[in-house]
Each structure stands twice: as structure tokens, then as C-alpha cells.
Tab-separated table of C-alpha atoms in Angstrom:
chain	number	residue	atom	x	y	z
A	1315	MET	CA	-111.031	11.094	-13.919
A	1316	LYS	CA	-113.045	13.151	-12.190
A	1317	TYR	CA	-112.002	13.931	-8.312
A	1318	ALA	CA	-113.228	16.161	-5.724
A	1319	PHE	CA	-111.383	18.669	-3.516
A	1320	LEU	CA	-113.624	18.683	0.219
A	1321	ILE	CA	-111.448	22.150	1.721
A	1322	TYR	CA	-111.630	22.079	5.537
A	1323	ASN	CA	-110.712	24.756	8.167
A	1324	SER	CA	-111.616	26.331	11.187
A	1325	GLU	CA	-114.010	28.917	11.044
A	1326	VAL	CA	-112.582	29.779	14.286
A	1327	ASP	CA	-109.437	30.410	13.227
A	1328	ARG	CA	-110.094	31.994	9.955
A	1329	SER	CA	-112.344	34.494	11.816
A	1330	LYS	CA	-109.349	35.611	14.316
A	1331	ALA	CA	-107.281	35.872	10.718
A	1332	THR	CA	-106.268	39.601	9.992
A	1333	PRO	CA	-107.357	41.291	6.422
A	1334	VAL	CA	-103.451	41.176	5.378
A	1335	GLU	CA	-103.512	37.352	6.363
A	1336	ARG	CA	-106.915	37.477	4.590
A	1337	ALA	CA	-105.461	38.108	1.081
A	1338	GLU	CA	-102.683	36.045	1.740
A	1339	ILE	CA	-105.193	33.659	1.661
A	1340	HIS	CA	-107.670	34.432	-1.262
A	1341	ASP	CA	-104.640	35.568	-3.573
A	1342	GLY	CA	-103.473	31.958	-3.281
A	1343	TYR	CA	-106.859	30.770	-4.297
A	1344	VAL	CA	-106.480	33.012	-6.980
A	1345	VAL	CA	-103.410	32.091	-7.994
A	1346	VAL	CA	-104.241	28.254	-7.768
A	1347	GLY	CA	-107.595	29.245	-9.603
A	1348	LYS	CA	-105.661	30.799	-12.566
A	1349	GLU	CA	-103.282	27.448	-12.576
A	1350	MET	CA	-106.285	25.095	-13.120
A	1351	ALA	CA	-108.387	27.808	-15.240
A	1352	ALA	CA	-105.066	27.574	-17.522
A	1353	ARG	CA	-104.420	24.316	-17.237
A	1354	GLY	CA	-108.068	22.772	-18.543
A	1355	VAL	CA	-108.714	20.925	-15.112
A	1356	ASN	CA	-111.187	22.835	-13.477
A	1357	LEU	CA	-114.233	21.681	-13.446
A	1358	VAL	CA	-116.353	23.908	-10.612
A	1359	GLY	CA	-115.283	25.707	-7.177
A	1360	GLU	CA	-117.118	27.406	-5.220
A	1361	VAL	CA	-116.319	28.749	-1.535
A	1362	LEU	CA	-119.455	28.293	0.856
A	1363	HIS	CA	-120.896	30.302	3.673
A	1364	PRO	CA	-119.886	29.243	7.384
A	1365	ALA	CA	-121.533	26.128	8.995
A	1366	THR	CA	-123.293	28.083	11.081
A	1367	THR	CA	-125.906	28.187	7.950
A	1368	ALA	CA	-126.309	24.888	7.059
A	1369	THR	CA	-129.040	22.930	7.361
A	1370	THR	CA	-128.805	19.078	7.758
A	1371	VAL	CA	-131.988	17.430	7.176
A	1372	ARG	CA	-133.017	13.836	7.558
A	1373	THR	CA	-136.001	11.566	6.913
A	1374	ARG	CA	-136.917	8.950	9.824
A	1375	ASN	CA	-140.040	7.040	9.188
A	1376	GLY	CA	-141.261	9.190	6.394
A	1377	LYS	CA	-140.905	12.404	8.904
A	1378	ILE	CA	-138.341	15.301	7.432
A	1379	VAL	CA	-136.507	17.025	10.344
A	1380	THR	CA	-134.137	19.496	10.334
A	1381	SER	CA	-131.771	20.582	12.645
A	1382	ASP	CA	-129.670	23.863	11.840
A	1383	GLY	CA	-126.273	24.163	11.310
A	1384	PRO	CA	-123.633	20.887	10.261
A	1385	PHE	CA	-124.534	17.301	9.964
A	1386	ALA	CA	-121.812	17.025	12.809
A	1387	GLU	CA	-119.796	19.089	15.507
A	1388	THR	CA	-116.139	19.118	14.738
A	1389	HIS	CA	-113.050	21.243	14.717
A	1390	GLU	CA	-112.933	21.619	11.045
A	1391	GLN	CA	-116.002	22.932	9.240
A	1392	LEU	CA	-116.446	21.779	5.543
A	1393	GLY	CA	-115.437	25.532	4.206
A	1394	GLY	CA	-115.106	25.049	0.039
A	1395	PHE	CA	-114.558	22.338	-2.928
A	1396	TYR	CA	-113.320	21.751	-5.898
A	1397	VAL	CA	-113.922	18.995	-8.555
A	1398	ILE	CA	-111.026	18.707	-11.094
A	1399	GLU	CA	-110.099	16.103	-13.757
A	1400	CYS	CA	-106.831	14.387	-13.023
A	1401	GLN	CA	-105.574	11.779	-14.827
A	1402	ASP	CA	-104.570	9.962	-11.588
A	1403	LEU	CA	-104.697	10.075	-7.691
A	1404	ASP	CA	-101.058	11.214	-7.279
A	1405	GLU	CA	-101.839	13.976	-10.223
A	1406	ALA	CA	-104.982	14.973	-7.397
A	1407	ILE	CA	-102.796	15.110	-4.968
A	1408	GLU	CA	-100.401	17.397	-6.443
A	1409	TRP	CA	-103.216	19.673	-6.946
A	1410	ALA	CA	-104.362	19.501	-3.318
A	1411	ARG	CA	-101.235	20.313	-1.941
A	1412	LYS	CA	-101.441	23.567	-3.999
A	1413	ILE	CA	-104.732	24.653	-2.365
A	1414	PRO	CA	-104.422	27.349	0.621
A	1415	GLY	CA	-106.254	24.890	2.518
A	1416	SER	CA	-103.994	22.451	3.053
A	1417	LEU	CA	-101.667	24.998	4.828
A	1418	THR	CA	-103.831	25.504	7.721
A	1419	GLY	CA	-106.605	22.731	7.503
A	1420	SER	CA	-106.683	20.197	4.975
A	1421	VAL	CA	-108.192	18.748	1.834
A	1422	GLU	CA	-109.568	15.439	0.899
A	1423	ILE	CA	-109.656	14.339	-2.009
A	1424	ARG	CA	-112.426	11.854	-3.440
A	1425	PRO	CA	-112.661	9.939	-6.853
A	1426	VAL	CA	-116.459	11.416	-8.741
A	1427	ALA	CA	-118.235	8.177	-9.017
A	1428	VAL	CA	-119.262	7.914	-13.343
A	1429	PHE	CA	-122.569	5.747	-13.596
A	1430	GLU	CA	-123.651	4.419	-17.308
A	1431	GLN	CA	-126.954	5.897	-18.194
């Protein structure tokens, strides 16, 4: 089953991290990324630009309304994601705990919906 891992952290906290702390976090992502690749489970993973670069789109009464920034004001912002193949939720949880973002923020796990063609 495919699971999406949505990684949330505070961009403010991230901006306050020292170069050494940022390097340690980066190295943690490299380690988990290599492990996922070696096990053949990683389907896609990307880092996102800060939430300040987001554009939110809504269609209301047939008109497109855009706003700068994320959908909602929150303490933690979506910073990146993975989509990986897992046997079940238990395996997905084991992968999520290895993601460095789980140490200071959160990793939301969602099954990916599959629609018949």
C-alpha cells in the first residue's frame, strides 16, 4: 500500500538553527533516504520551499481567488513529503519515526487512495 508522509515543522525554529544543527538534520534525511532507496520503498520525496512562497487557490461562484501563503496560519508548516510503499500502517509508522522531522515536528501518514481506471 502507498502511504504519503507529510512532514511538518516550524519554519521559525528552522531559521534559528545553527549551521551545525541544519547539517545534522540534512544528514538525517540523507540517511533515511538512502535506507528507503536500498529497501526499494521510496516512490517520491521532495523538500518544499517555505510556506511564504505558497499560493492558495479557491474557486468561489465561478471566480478564481488567490492568496499568498498557505491555506491556514499554523505553528508548523508543511516542509516536505515522501510517498513510499509499505506493507501496512505499522511499517509506515516505523519509517515515519526515522524521518528527522518527527523529532521536532510531526509526520502525518495518509494512505494514498487508489481509483480503478
